[in-house]
C-alpha positions in Angstrom: -29.2 77.4 -14.5 -27.9 74.8 -17.0 -24.3 73.7 -16.4 -22.0 74.4 -19.3 -19.7 71.7 -20.3 -16.0 72.5 -19.8 -14.9 70.1 -22.5 -13.1 71.7 -25.4 -15.1 72.0 -28.6 -14.5 69.3 -31.1 -12.4 70.7 -33.9 -12.7 69.4 -37.5 -10.3 66.5 -38.1 -7.2 66.9 -40.1 -8.5 64.2 -42.5 -12.0 65.8 -42.4 -13.4 62.4 -41.5 -16.6 61.1 -40.0 -15.4 57.5 -39.6 -12.7 56.0 -37.3 -9.1 56.2 -38.6 -9.0 52.5 -39.0 -11.9 52.7 -41.5 -10.3 55.7 -43.3 -7.2 53.6 -43.9 -9.3 50.9 -45.6 -9.8 48.6 -42.7 -8.5 45.0 -42.8 -5.0 43.8 -42.3 -3.2 46.9 -43.7 -5.0 49.3 -41.3 -4.2 46.9 -38.4 -0.5 47.0 -39.4 -0.3 50.8 -39.8 -2.1 51.4 -36.5 -0.1 48.7 -34.7 -3.2 46.7 -33.7 -1.4 43.6 -35.0 1.9 44.3 -33.2 3.7 41.2 -34.4 3.1 42.0 -38.1 3.9 45.7 -37.6 7.2 44.9 -35.8 8.1 42.2 -38.3 7.6 44.7 -41.2 9.7 47.4 -39.4 12.4 44.8 -38.7 12.4 43.5 -42.2 12.7 46.9 -43.8 15.4 47.9 -41.3 17.4 44.8 -42.2 17.1 45.6 -45.9 18.2 49.2 -45.3 21.1 48.1 -43.2 22.3 45.6 -45.8 22.2 48.1 -48.7 23.2 51.3 -47.0 25.6 50.2 -44.2 27.0 46.9 -45.4 26.7 48.2 -49.1 25.4 44.9 -50.3 24.8 44.7 -54.1 21.1 44.1 -54.9 21.8 41.3 -57.5 24.2 39.6 -55.1 21.7 39.7 -52.2 18.9 38.5 -54.4 20.9 35.5 -55.6 22.0 34.7 -52.1 18.4 34.8 -50.9 17.2 32.5 -53.7 20.1 30.1 -53.0 19.1 30.0 -49.3 15.5 29.4 -50.2 16.4 26.6 -52.6 18.6 24.8 -50.0 15.9 25.1 -47.4 13.2 23.7 -49.8 15.6 20.9 -50.9 16.3 19.8 -47.3 12.7 20.2 -46.3 11.4 18.2 -49.3 13.9 15.3 -49.1 13.8 15.0 -45.3 10.0 15.0 -45.1 10.0 11.3 -45.9 12.5 10.5 -43.1 11.0 12.8 -40.5 7.4 13.5 -39.7 7.4 16.8 -41.6 4.6 18.0 -43.9 5.6 18.8 -47.4 5.6 22.5 -48.3 2.3 23.3 -50.1 3.8 25.8 -52.5 1.1 25.3 -55.2 -1.5 26.7 -52.8 0.3 30.0 -52.5 -0.8 32.7 -55.0 -1.3 36.4 -55.0 -5.1 37.3 -55.2 -6.3 39.1 -58.3 -8.2 41.8 -56.3 -4.8 43.0 -55.1 -3.6 43.9 -58.6 -7.1 45.3 -59.5 -6.9 47.6 -56.5 -3.3 48.8 -57.5 -4.4 49.5 -61.1 -7.4 51.5 -59.9 -5.3 53.6 -57.6 -2.7 54.2 -60.4 -5.4 55.2 -62.9 -7.0 57.5 -60.2 -3.5 59.1 -59.7 -3.1 59.7 -63.4 -6.5 61.4 -63.7 -5.9 63.5 -60.6 -2.4 64.5 -61.9 -3.9 65.6 -65.2 -6.6 67.7 -63.5 -4.0 69.5 -61.4 -1.7 70.0 -64.3 -4.4 71.8 -66.4 -4.4 74.6 -63.8 -8.2 74.5 -63.1 -7.3 75.1 -59.5 -4.3 77.5 -59.5 -3.8 77.3 -55.8 -3.5 73.5 -55.9 -1.3 73.8 -59.0 1.2 76.0 -57.3 1.1 74.0 -54.1 1.9 70.8 -56.1 4.7 72.5 -57.9 6.1 73.8 -54.6 5.8 70.3 -53.0 7.6 68.6 -55.9 10.4 71.2 -55.8 10.8 70.7 -52.1 11.0 66.9 -52.6 13.5 67.3 -55.4 15.7 69.5 -53.1 15.4 66.9 -50.3 16.4 64.2 -52.8 19.7 65.9 -53.3 20.7 65.1 -49.7 19.4 61.5 -49.4 19.8 58.4 -51.5 16.7 56.8 -52.9 16.8 53.9 -50.4 17.2 56.3 -47.5 14.3 58.4 -48.7 12.1 55.3 -49.1 13.1 54.0 -45.7 12.2 57.4 -44.1 8.9 57.4 -45.9 8.2 53.8 -44.6 9.0 54.9 -41.0 6.6 57.8 -41.4 3.9 55.5 -42.8 4.1 53.1 -39.8 4.5 55.8 -37.1 2.4 58.9 -38.1 -1.1 57.1 -38.2 -0.7 55.8 -34.7 0.7 59.1 -33.4 -2.3 60.9 -35.0 -4.7 58.5 -33.5 -3.3 59.1 -30.0 -2.8 62.9 -30.2 -5.7 63.7 -32.6 -7.0 66.8 -30.9 -3.6 68.5 -30.6 -2.7 67.7 -34.2 -6.1 69.0 -35.4 -5.7 72.2 -33.5 -2.2 72.9 -35.0 -3.4 71.9 -38.5 -6.4 74.2 -38.4 -4.1 77.1 -37.3 -1.6 76.3 -40.1 -4.4 75.9 -42.6 -5.8 79.4 -41.8 -2.3 80.9 -42.2 -1.8 79.2 -45.5 -5.2 80.2 -46.8 -4.5 83.8 -45.8 -1.2 83.7 -47.7 -2.8 82.2 -50.8 -5.6 84.7 -50.7 -3.1 87.5 -50.7 -1.1 85.8 -53.5 -4.3 85.3 -55.5 -5.4 88.9 -55.1 -2.1 90.6 -55.9 -0.6 88.2 -58.5 -2.7 85.4 -59.9 -5.8 87.5 -60.7 -3.5 89.9 -62.7 -2.2 87.1 -65.0 -3.8 87.6 -68.5 -5.7 84.7 -69.9 -6.9 84.1 -73.4 -10.6 83.9 -74.2 -12.2 80.5 -73.8 -13.4 79.2 -77.2 -16.9 77.7 -77.1 -17.3 74.4 -78.9 -19.6 74.7 -82.0 -22.7 72.6 -81.7 -23.1 70.2 -84.6 
């Protein structure tokens, strides 16, 4: 008789993916940081954002004052570095070699344009379920915003960004199981809402465009 495997059946992923999570996150340096494969860079980012949060929220540093102090410190460091390079065996700072690559801005513009198109599609109500889910999500976020400052909210979002991907990668099966159960309950709720409420909302006739 064939021996049945006792391993649990593989459930569909939360992200519905066929590729590794590293590839889903875009690969490269950013994915390494979010998944803590480059621990030095990840820890440096967490430390940097934590210091910024501490200065603004705990010490109550003014942004303009902090910016001016940082620029003054950088100018003093560059002044000492540049003028001491001839006396000590230091290499001059190659500041002209530093530039932000154009593909970075192109990628950001593409994402922003994609967001605008997606926002328009949702707002038109073509998918009523997604429309009401988005409205509910924005309302919840606005309610949460009443209890947190903008910087606190951004800091919490950053911590989620650098912790949730690695936690999902480690506990993927458990998260997928809970997500599938929750998704079934939400689908059942929206099916009931659609049957009893949304389908009874009157809609005007759709006018067909005249062919020229």
